[in-house]
C-alpha cells in the first residue's frame, strides 16, 4: 500500500511513520512536511521518501502525490489552542483550506482519505460520553475565536461525509482525544500556550517555571497514550474486511479521565522521581490563572471530554490499555 502522510513530521505523523516502517514493510510512505526534525531517524529508510513542501504556499505540488498514492492522511494542522485565539485565520488557511484541497483531489482521483477530525468538534457538548453518531457539536459565539479549529474540522468532516454519499469517497474520520507521548509539541519552549497541556507542564518544570492551572484546572480530559492510538490508526489503514470504510471513530481512552489539576500534581510528583528533574519539581508551584489572562478573551473551555469508544471496540477490535501515569513515565524516560 502506498501511503501519503501530509504532516508526517509532527507528533502523530512521526509515531505513525515509525510504526509503519518497523512492522509493515509492505507499505511505503511518502512524507510531506515543512519540518523533518522529529523524523530524522527515519529518513534513511528506503520505504520512506520525504518532501519539504509547504501545503499552504506550494499546494499545487501536492496534487501529484495524491494522484500517486492509495491512501492519504492529511495530518498537517495547527492544533494548539493558543493559536486558535491569536491567529484564527492561519488556523483556517491550513486546517481547513489546505486540507479541503487534498480531500477534493482524493475524491477526484478516487483515493482513500483518512482524516484527523478531533474531539474538539463536540465542543461544549454535555453528554457523559461523546458518541460519533449521536452527540451534538456545540460551539460558542463568534467572538470566542477558539472555536475556529473545531468549526474547520467539523466542516471538513461534513464535506468528506457528503463526498462519501455523493461520489462514494472511501474515507475514515478519526477523532483523537488528547493523545500524549514523546514528540508532542516542543518541549524546549516553556512559554505559556506554546504546547498542549502535558508538554506544557513538563516544559514548565524543566525550565524552572511554575505551572498555571487555567480557571482552576477542574476541567477533565481523557488522555490517550500515543502507542495505543497508533494501534488504532494501523487498524484503520489496514481496513480489514472494510471495517473502517465510511466510518467515524473516537480514538480515546475513557478510563484515563483526569482533571487538569490532578494531571499537574501527577506530573510534579513523577518528575520528583528523576534525578534530572527532582530539584526543579520540588520547587515548582501550581498556581491558578484566569483564562482571559492566559489565552486572551477569545478563549472558551470544554469542561469535560470523555469518548465513547464502542464503535472502535466493535468494528476495529481495538481497546486502549495504557494508563496516564505510565504514559507520563514514558515521556519522562525519553526527556530525562
Ligand atoms: P503536530 O503539530 O505535531 O503536527 C502537524 C505537522 O504539520 C507538523 O509537523 C508541522 O510541521 C506540519 N505542518 C504545519 N504547517 C504545515 C504546512 N504549511 N505545510 C506542511 N506541513 C505543515 O500535530 P499532531 O498532534 O501530530 O496532529 C496531527 C493531526 O491530528 C492534526 O490535524 C490535528 O488537528 C489532529 N489532532 C491531533 C490530536 C492530538 O491529540 N495530538 C487531537 C485531535 C486532533
Ligand atoms: C486540544 C487541542 O485543541 C487539539 O490538540 C486537539 O484537537 C484536542 O484538544 C486533543 O488534544 O485531543 P485541549 O485539550 O483544550 O484541546 O488543549 P490542551 O492545550 O491540551 O489543554 C487542556 C486543558 O488544560 C485546557 O482546559 C487548558 O485550559 C488547560 N491548560 C493548558 C492549563 O490549565 N494550563 C496550561 O498551561 C495549559
mmCIF file with all atom_site columns, C-alpha atoms in Angstrom, residues 36-195:
data_model
loop_
_atom_site.group_PDB
_atom_site.id
_atom_site.type_symbol
_atom_site.label_atom_id
_atom_site.label_alt_id
_atom_site.label_comp_id
_atom_site.label_asym_id
_atom_site.label_entity_id
_atom_site.label_seq_id
_atom_site.pdbx_PDB_ins_code
_atom_site.Cartn_x
_atom_site.Cartn_y
_atom_site.Cartn_z
_atom_site.occupancy
_atom_site.B_iso_or_equiv
_atom_site.pdbx_formal_charge
_atom_site.auth_seq_id
_atom_site.auth_comp_id
_atom_site.auth_asym_id
_atom_site.auth_atom_id
_atom_site.pdbx_PDB_model_num
ATOM 1   C CA . UNK A 1 36  ? 11.749  16.941 9.462  1.00 0.00 ? 36  UNK A CA 1
ATOM 2   C CA . UNK A 1 37  ? 13.369  17.324 12.898 1.00 0.00 ? 37  UNK A CA 1
ATOM 3   C CA . UNK A 1 38  ? 11.154  14.655 14.528 1.00 0.00 ? 38  UNK A CA 1
ATOM 4   C CA . UNK A 1 39  ? 11.719  12.074 11.747 1.00 0.00 ? 39  UNK A CA 1
ATOM 5   C CA . UNK A 1 40  ? 15.434  12.488 11.097 1.00 0.00 ? 40  UNK A CA 1
ATOM 6   C CA . UNK A 1 41  ? 15.937  8.924  12.333 1.00 0.00 ? 41  UNK A CA 1
ATOM 7   C CA . UNK A 1 42  ? 13.599  7.620  9.605  1.00 0.00 ? 42  UNK A CA 1
ATOM 8   C CA . UNK A 1 43  ? 14.912  9.485  6.582  1.00 0.00 ? 43  UNK A CA 1
ATOM 9   C CA . UNK A 1 44  ? 17.395  6.796  5.520  1.00 0.00 ? 44  UNK A CA 1
ATOM 10  C CA . UNK A 1 45  ? 14.745  4.099  5.322  1.00 0.00 ? 45  UNK A CA 1
ATOM 11  C CA . UNK A 1 46  ? 14.122  3.096  1.699  1.00 0.00 ? 46  UNK A CA 1
ATOM 12  C CA . UNK A 1 47  ? 10.390  2.764  2.401  1.00 0.00 ? 47  UNK A CA 1
ATOM 13  C CA . UNK A 1 48  ? 10.020  6.475  3.219  1.00 0.00 ? 48  UNK A CA 1
ATOM 14  C CA . UNK A 1 49  ? 10.515  9.418  0.868  1.00 0.00 ? 49  UNK A CA 1
ATOM 15  C CA . UNK A 1 50  ? 10.437  12.874 2.459  1.00 0.00 ? 50  UNK A CA 1
ATOM 16  C CA . UNK A 1 51  ? 9.473   16.092 0.654  1.00 0.00 ? 51  UNK A CA 1
ATOM 17  C CA . UNK A 1 52  ? 9.765   19.512 2.245  1.00 0.00 ? 52  UNK A CA 1
ATOM 18  C CA . UNK A 1 53  ? 6.625   21.208 0.931  1.00 0.00 ? 53  UNK A CA 1
ATOM 19  C CA . UNK A 1 54  ? 4.558   23.972 2.484  1.00 0.00 ? 54  UNK A CA 1
ATOM 20  C CA . UNK A 1 55  ? 0.986   22.883 1.714  1.00 0.00 ? 55  UNK A CA 1
ATOM 21  C CA . UNK A 1 56  ? -0.350  26.413 2.163  1.00 0.00 ? 56  UNK A CA 1
ATOM 22  C CA . UNK A 1 57  ? 2.063   28.150 -0.201 1.00 0.00 ? 57  UNK A CA 1
ATOM 23  C CA . UNK A 1 58  ? 3.078   25.328 -2.573 1.00 0.00 ? 58  UNK A CA 1
ATOM 24  C CA . UNK A 1 59  ? -0.166  23.403 -2.683 1.00 0.00 ? 59  UNK A CA 1
ATOM 25  C CA . UNK A 1 60  ? -0.006  22.685 -6.435 1.00 0.00 ? 60  UNK A CA 1
ATOM 26  C CA . UNK A 1 61  ? 2.900   20.318 -5.746 1.00 0.00 ? 61  UNK A CA 1
ATOM 27  C CA . UNK A 1 62  ? 0.728   18.101 -3.550 1.00 0.00 ? 62  UNK A CA 1
ATOM 28  C CA . UNK A 1 63  ? -1.771  17.069 -6.263 1.00 0.00 ? 63  UNK A CA 1
ATOM 29  C CA . UNK A 1 64  ? 0.736   14.736 -7.963 1.00 0.00 ? 64  UNK A CA 1
ATOM 30  C CA . UNK A 1 65  ? 1.441   12.928 -4.689 1.00 0.00 ? 65  UNK A CA 1
ATOM 31  C CA . UNK A 1 66  ? -2.269  12.398 -4.060 1.00 0.00 ? 66  UNK A CA 1
ATOM 32  C CA . UNK A 1 67  ? -2.626  11.048 -7.608 1.00 0.00 ? 67  UNK A CA 1
ATOM 33  C CA . UNK A 1 68  ? 0.140   8.510  -6.935 1.00 0.00 ? 68  UNK A CA 1
ATOM 34  C CA . UNK A 1 69  ? -0.940  7.161  -3.549 1.00 0.00 ? 69  UNK A CA 1
ATOM 35  C CA . UNK A 1 70  ? -3.518  4.591  -2.422 1.00 0.00 ? 70  UNK A CA 1
ATOM 36  C CA . UNK A 1 71  ? -4.438  6.358  0.782  1.00 0.00 ? 71  UNK A CA 1
ATOM 37  C CA . UNK A 1 72  ? -3.807  9.871  2.078  1.00 0.00 ? 72  UNK A CA 1
ATOM 38  C CA . UNK A 1 73  ? -3.659  11.093 5.682  1.00 0.00 ? 73  UNK A CA 1
ATOM 39  C CA . UNK A 1 74  ? -3.793  14.918 5.730  1.00 0.00 ? 74  UNK A CA 1
ATOM 40  C CA . UNK A 1 75  ? -2.363  15.443 9.223  1.00 0.00 ? 75  UNK A CA 1
ATOM 41  C CA . UNK A 1 76  ? -0.882  18.931 8.773  1.00 0.00 ? 76  UNK A CA 1
ATOM 42  C CA . UNK A 1 77  ? -2.697  21.369 11.029 1.00 0.00 ? 77  UNK A CA 1
ATOM 43  C CA . UNK A 1 78  ? -2.292  23.886 13.785 1.00 0.00 ? 78  UNK A CA 1
ATOM 44  C CA . UNK A 1 79  ? -3.541  22.043 16.862 1.00 0.00 ? 79  UNK A CA 1
ATOM 45  C CA . UNK A 1 80  ? -2.593  24.418 19.702 1.00 0.00 ? 80  UNK A CA 1
ATOM 46  C CA . UNK A 1 81  ? -5.487  26.261 21.393 1.00 0.00 ? 81  UNK A CA 1
ATOM 47  C CA . UNK A 1 82  ? -3.421  29.431 21.999 1.00 0.00 ? 82  UNK A CA 1
ATOM 48  C CA . UNK A 1 83  ? -3.069  29.910 18.223 1.00 0.00 ? 83  UNK A CA 1
ATOM 49  C CA . UNK A 1 84  ? -6.822  29.449 17.636 1.00 0.00 ? 84  UNK A CA 1
ATOM 50  C CA . UNK A 1 85  ? -7.224  32.628 19.699 1.00 0.00 ? 85  UNK A CA 1
ATOM 51  C CA . UNK A 1 86  ? -4.244  34.670 18.490 1.00 0.00 ? 86  UNK A CA 1
ATOM 52  C CA . UNK A 1 87  ? -4.199  33.734 14.791 1.00 0.00 ? 87  UNK A CA 1
ATOM 53  C CA . UNK A 1 88  ? -7.521  32.156 13.794 1.00 0.00 ? 88  UNK A CA 1
ATOM 54  C CA . UNK A 1 89  ? -7.088  32.852 10.072 1.00 0.00 ? 89  UNK A CA 1
ATOM 55  C CA . UNK A 1 90  ? -3.806  30.917 9.957  1.00 0.00 ? 90  UNK A CA 1
ATOM 56  C CA . UNK A 1 91  ? -5.713  28.010 11.522 1.00 0.00 ? 91  UNK A CA 1
ATOM 57  C CA . UNK A 1 92  ? -8.461  28.321 8.894  1.00 0.00 ? 92  UNK A CA 1
ATOM 58  C CA . UNK A 1 93  ? -5.993  28.527 5.978  1.00 0.00 ? 93  UNK A CA 1
ATOM 59  C CA . UNK A 1 94  ? -4.073  25.405 6.981  1.00 0.00 ? 94  UNK A CA 1
ATOM 60  C CA . UNK A 1 95  ? -6.568  23.272 8.870  1.00 0.00 ? 95  UNK A CA 1
ATOM 61  C CA . UNK A 1 96  ? -9.489  23.955 6.533  1.00 0.00 ? 96  UNK A CA 1
ATOM 62  C CA . UNK A 1 97  ? -8.422  25.378 3.165  1.00 0.00 ? 97  UNK A CA 1
ATOM 63  C CA . UNK A 1 98  ? -5.273  23.297 2.576  1.00 0.00 ? 98  UNK A CA 1
ATOM 64  C CA . UNK A 1 99  ? -6.902  20.093 3.710  1.00 0.00 ? 99  UNK A CA 1
ATOM 65  C CA . UNK A 1 100 ? -10.021 20.778 1.639  1.00 0.00 ? 100 UNK A CA 1
ATOM 66  C CA . UNK A 1 101 ? -7.854  20.785 -1.498 1.00 0.00 ? 101 UNK A CA 1
ATOM 67  C CA . UNK A 1 102 ? -6.430  17.399 -0.546 1.00 0.00 ? 102 UNK A CA 1
ATOM 68  C CA . UNK A 1 103 ? -9.892  15.988 0.146  1.00 0.00 ? 103 UNK A CA 1
ATOM 69  C CA . UNK A 1 104 ? -11.117 17.223 -3.242 1.00 0.00 ? 104 UNK A CA 1
ATOM 70  C CA . UNK A 1 105 ? -8.167  15.579 -5.020 1.00 0.00 ? 105 UNK A CA 1
ATOM 71  C CA . UNK A 1 106 ? -8.832  12.359 -3.109 1.00 0.00 ? 106 UNK A CA 1
ATOM 72  C CA . UNK A 1 107 ? -12.429 12.448 -4.365 1.00 0.00 ? 107 UNK A CA 1
ATOM 73  C CA . UNK A 1 108 ? -11.344 13.316 -7.931 1.00 0.00 ? 108 UNK A CA 1
ATOM 74  C CA . UNK A 1 109 ? -8.674  10.586 -8.146 1.00 0.00 ? 109 UNK A CA 1
ATOM 75  C CA . UNK A 1 110 ? -10.706 8.010  -6.191 1.00 0.00 ? 110 UNK A CA 1
ATOM 76  C CA . UNK A 1 111 ? -8.225  7.697  -3.322 1.00 0.00 ? 111 UNK A CA 1
ATOM 77  C CA . UNK A 1 112 ? -8.966  6.700  0.230  1.00 0.00 ? 112 UNK A CA 1
ATOM 78  C CA . UNK A 1 113 ? -8.725  9.523  2.765  1.00 0.00 ? 113 UNK A CA 1
ATOM 79  C CA . UNK A 1 114 ? -8.141  9.019  6.490  1.00 0.00 ? 114 UNK A CA 1
ATOM 80  C CA . UNK A 1 115 ? -8.837  12.376 8.072  1.00 0.00 ? 115 UNK A CA 1
ATOM 81  C CA . UNK A 1 116 ? -7.911  13.536 11.572 1.00 0.00 ? 116 UNK A CA 1
ATOM 82  C CA . UNK A 1 117 ? -11.066 15.081 12.897 1.00 0.00 ? 117 UNK A CA 1
ATOM 83  C CA . UNK A 1 118 ? -10.911 15.941 16.589 1.00 0.00 ? 118 UNK A CA 1
ATOM 84  C CA . UNK A 1 119 ? -12.704 15.538 19.894 1.00 0.00 ? 119 UNK A CA 1
ATOM 85  C CA . UNK A 1 120 ? -12.968 19.343 19.713 1.00 0.00 ? 120 UNK A CA 1
ATOM 86  C CA . UNK A 1 121 ? -15.836 19.001 17.206 1.00 0.00 ? 121 UNK A CA 1
ATOM 87  C CA . UNK A 1 122 ? -18.075 18.006 20.135 1.00 0.00 ? 122 UNK A CA 1
ATOM 88  C CA . UNK A 1 123 ? -17.136 21.309 21.747 1.00 0.00 ? 123 UNK A CA 1
ATOM 89  C CA . UNK A 1 124 ? -19.128 22.075 24.890 1.00 0.00 ? 124 UNK A CA 1
ATOM 90  C CA . UNK A 1 125 ? -21.474 19.092 24.426 1.00 0.00 ? 125 UNK A CA 1
ATOM 91  C CA . UNK A 1 126 ? -22.720 17.977 27.840 1.00 0.00 ? 126 UNK A CA 1
ATOM 92  C CA . UNK A 1 127 ? -23.136 14.249 27.131 1.00 0.00 ? 127 UNK A CA 1
ATOM 93  C CA . UNK A 1 128 ? -21.442 11.984 29.678 1.00 0.00 ? 128 UNK A CA 1
ATOM 94  C CA . UNK A 1 129 ? -19.658 10.264 26.782 1.00 0.00 ? 129 UNK A CA 1
ATOM 95  C CA . UNK A 1 130 ? -19.395 11.672 23.273 1.00 0.00 ? 130 UNK A CA 1
ATOM 96  C CA . UNK A 1 131 ? -20.827 9.406  20.586 1.00 0.00 ? 131 UNK A CA 1
ATOM 97  C CA . UNK A 1 132 ? -19.872 9.700  16.934 1.00 0.00 ? 132 UNK A CA 1
ATOM 98  C CA . UNK A 1 133 ? -23.392 9.342  15.501 1.00 0.00 ? 133 UNK A CA 1
ATOM 99  C CA . UNK A 1 134 ? -25.452 10.955 18.240 1.00 0.00 ? 134 UNK A CA 1
ATOM 100 C CA . UNK A 1 135 ? -23.687 13.692 20.186 1.00 0.00 ? 135 UNK A CA 1
ATOM 101 C CA . UNK A 1 136 ? -24.214 17.309 19.219 1.00 0.00 ? 136 UNK A CA 1
ATOM 102 C CA . UNK A 1 137 ? -21.388 19.570 18.126 1.00 0.00 ? 137 UNK A CA 1
ATOM 103 C CA . UNK A 1 138 ? -21.693 22.617 20.415 1.00 0.00 ? 138 UNK A CA 1
ATOM 104 C CA . UNK A 1 139 ? -19.580 25.722 19.922 1.00 0.00 ? 139 UNK A CA 1
ATOM 105 C CA . UNK A 1 140 ? -19.711 29.245 21.339 1.00 0.00 ? 140 UNK A CA 1
ATOM 106 C CA . UNK A 1 141 ? -20.236 32.735 19.911 1.00 0.00 ? 141 UNK A CA 1
ATOM 107 C CA . UNK A 1 142 ? -18.124 34.114 17.051 1.00 0.00 ? 142 UNK A CA 1
ATOM 108 C CA . UNK A 1 143 ? -16.091 36.350 19.357 1.00 0.00 ? 143 UNK A CA 1
ATOM 109 C CA . UNK A 1 144 ? -14.804 33.188 21.046 1.00 0.00 ? 144 UNK A CA 1
ATOM 110 C CA . UNK A 1 145 ? -12.233 32.536 18.331 1.00 0.00 ? 145 UNK A CA 1
ATOM 111 C CA . UNK A 1 146 ? -11.118 29.308 19.953 1.00 0.00 ? 146 UNK A CA 1
ATOM 112 C CA . UNK A 1 147 ? -13.883 27.542 18.065 1.00 0.00 ? 147 UNK A CA 1
ATOM 113 C CA . UNK A 1 148 ? -12.382 28.207 14.616 1.00 0.00 ? 148 UNK A CA 1
ATOM 114 C CA . UNK A 1 149 ? -10.397 24.963 14.907 1.00 0.00 ? 149 UNK A CA 1
ATOM 115 C CA . UNK A 1 150 ? -13.456 22.949 15.922 1.00 0.00 ? 150 UNK A CA 1
ATOM 116 C CA . UNK A 1 151 ? -15.549 24.507 13.127 1.00 0.00 ? 151 UNK A CA 1
ATOM 117 C CA . UNK A 1 152 ? -12.819 23.998 10.499 1.00 0.00 ? 152 UNK A CA 1
ATOM 118 C CA . UNK A 1 153 ? -12.567 20.328 11.402 1.00 0.00 ? 153 UNK A CA 1
ATOM 119 C CA . UNK A 1 154 ? -16.330 19.889 11.662 1.00 0.00 ? 154 UNK A CA 1
ATOM 120 C CA . UNK A 1 155 ? -16.871 21.434 8.226  1.00 0.00 ? 155 UNK A CA 1
ATOM 121 C CA . UNK A 1 156 ? -14.295 19.085 6.698  1.00 0.00 ? 156 UNK A CA 1
ATOM 122 C CA . UNK A 1 157 ? -15.971 16.135 8.432  1.00 0.00 ? 157 UNK A CA 1
ATOM 123 C CA . UNK A 1 158 ? -19.234 17.214 6.802  1.00 0.00 ? 158 UNK A CA 1
ATOM 124 C CA . UNK A 1 159 ? -17.644 17.721 3.371  1.00 0.00 ? 159 UNK A CA 1
ATOM 125 C CA . UNK A 1 160 ? -15.940 14.319 3.481  1.00 0.00 ? 160 UNK A CA 1
ATOM 126 C CA . UNK A 1 161 ? -19.159 12.650 4.626  1.00 0.00 ? 161 UNK A CA 1
ATOM 127 C CA . UNK A 1 162 ? -21.043 14.324 1.747  1.00 0.00 ? 162 UNK A CA 1
ATOM 128 C CA . UNK A 1 163 ? -18.425 13.194 -0.804 1.00 0.00 ? 163 UNK A CA 1
ATOM 129 C CA . UNK A 1 164 ? -18.895 9.695  0.581  1.00 0.00 ? 164 UNK A CA 1
ATOM 130 C CA . UNK A 1 165 ? -22.611 9.819  -0.083 1.00 0.00 ? 165 UNK A CA 1
ATOM 131 C CA . UNK A 1 166 ? -22.496 11.582 -3.448 1.00 0.00 ? 166 UNK A CA 1
ATOM 132 C CA . UNK A 1 167 ? -19.326 10.175 -5.020 1.00 0.00 ? 167 UNK A CA 1
ATOM 133 C CA . UNK A 1 168 ? -18.632 7.071  -2.963 1.00 0.00 ? 168 UNK A CA 1
ATOM 134 C CA . UNK A 1 169 ? -15.444 8.587  -1.494 1.00 0.00 ? 169 UNK A CA 1
ATOM 135 C CA . UNK A 1 170 ? -13.649 5.998  0.619  1.00 0.00 ? 170 UNK A CA 1
ATOM 136 C CA . UNK A 1 171 ? -12.955 7.676  3.924  1.00 0.00 ? 171 UNK A CA 1
ATOM 137 C CA . UNK A 1 172 ? -12.442 7.198  7.628  1.00 0.00 ? 172 UNK A CA 1
ATOM 138 C CA . UNK A 1 173 ? -12.687 10.066 10.125 1.00 0.00 ? 173 UNK A CA 1
ATOM 139 C CA . UNK A 1 174 ? -10.827 9.511  13.387 1.00 0.00 ? 174 UNK A CA 1
ATOM 140 C CA . UNK A 1 175 ? -11.250 11.747 16.410 1.00 0.00 ? 175 UNK A CA 1
ATOM 141 C CA . UNK A 1 176 ? -8.225  11.793 18.721 1.00 0.00 ? 176 UNK A CA 1
ATOM 142 C CA . UNK A 1 177 ? -8.915  12.528 22.390 1.00 0.00 ? 177 UNK A CA 1
ATOM 143 C CA . UNK A 1 178 ? -5.808  14.190 23.861 1.00 0.00 ? 178 UNK A CA 1
ATOM 144 C CA . UNK A 1 179 ? -3.173  11.796 22.554 1.00 0.00 ? 179 UNK A CA 1
ATOM 145 C CA . UNK A 1 180 ? 0.017   12.138 24.550 1.00 0.00 ? 180 UNK A CA 1
ATOM 146 C CA . UNK A 1 181 ? 3.606   10.947 24.258 1.00 0.00 ? 181 UNK A CA 1
ATOM 147 C CA . UNK A 1 182 ? 7.116   11.994 23.349 1.00 0.00 ? 182 UNK A CA 1
ATOM 148 C CA . UNK A 1 183 ? 7.421   14.475 20.462 1.00 0.00 ? 183 UNK A CA 1
ATOM 149 C CA . UNK A 1 184 ? 4.099   16.109 21.402 1.00 0.00 ? 184 UNK A CA 1
ATOM 150 C CA . UNK A 1 185 ? 4.862   19.769 20.620 1.00 0.00 ? 185 UNK A CA 1
ATOM 151 C CA . UNK A 1 186 ? 8.126   21.489 21.562 1.00 0.00 ? 186 UNK A CA 1
ATOM 152 C CA . UNK A 1 187 ? 9.436   20.505 24.999 1.00 0.00 ? 187 UNK A CA 1
ATOM 153 C CA . UNK A 1 188 ? 12.181  23.154 24.737 1.00 0.00 ? 188 UNK A CA 1
ATOM 154 C CA . UNK A 1 189 ? 9.671   26.030 24.629 1.00 0.00 ? 189 UNK A CA 1
ATOM 155 C CA . UNK A 1 190 ? 8.464   26.991 28.126 1.00 0.00 ? 190 UNK A CA 1
ATOM 156 C CA . UNK A 1 191 ? 6.271   29.936 27.074 1.00 0.00 ? 191 UNK A CA 1
ATOM 157 C CA . UNK A 1 192 ? 2.688   29.637 28.246 1.00 0.00 ? 192 UNK A CA 1
ATOM 158 C CA . UNK A 1 193 ? 0.435   28.460 25.410 1.00 0.00 ? 193 UNK A CA 1
ATOM 159 C CA . UNK A 1 194 ? 3.308   27.102 23.290 1.00 0.00 ? 194 UNK A CA 1
ATOM 160 C CA . UNK A 1 195 ? 2.306   23.446 23.772 1.00 0.00 ? 195 UNK A CA 1
#
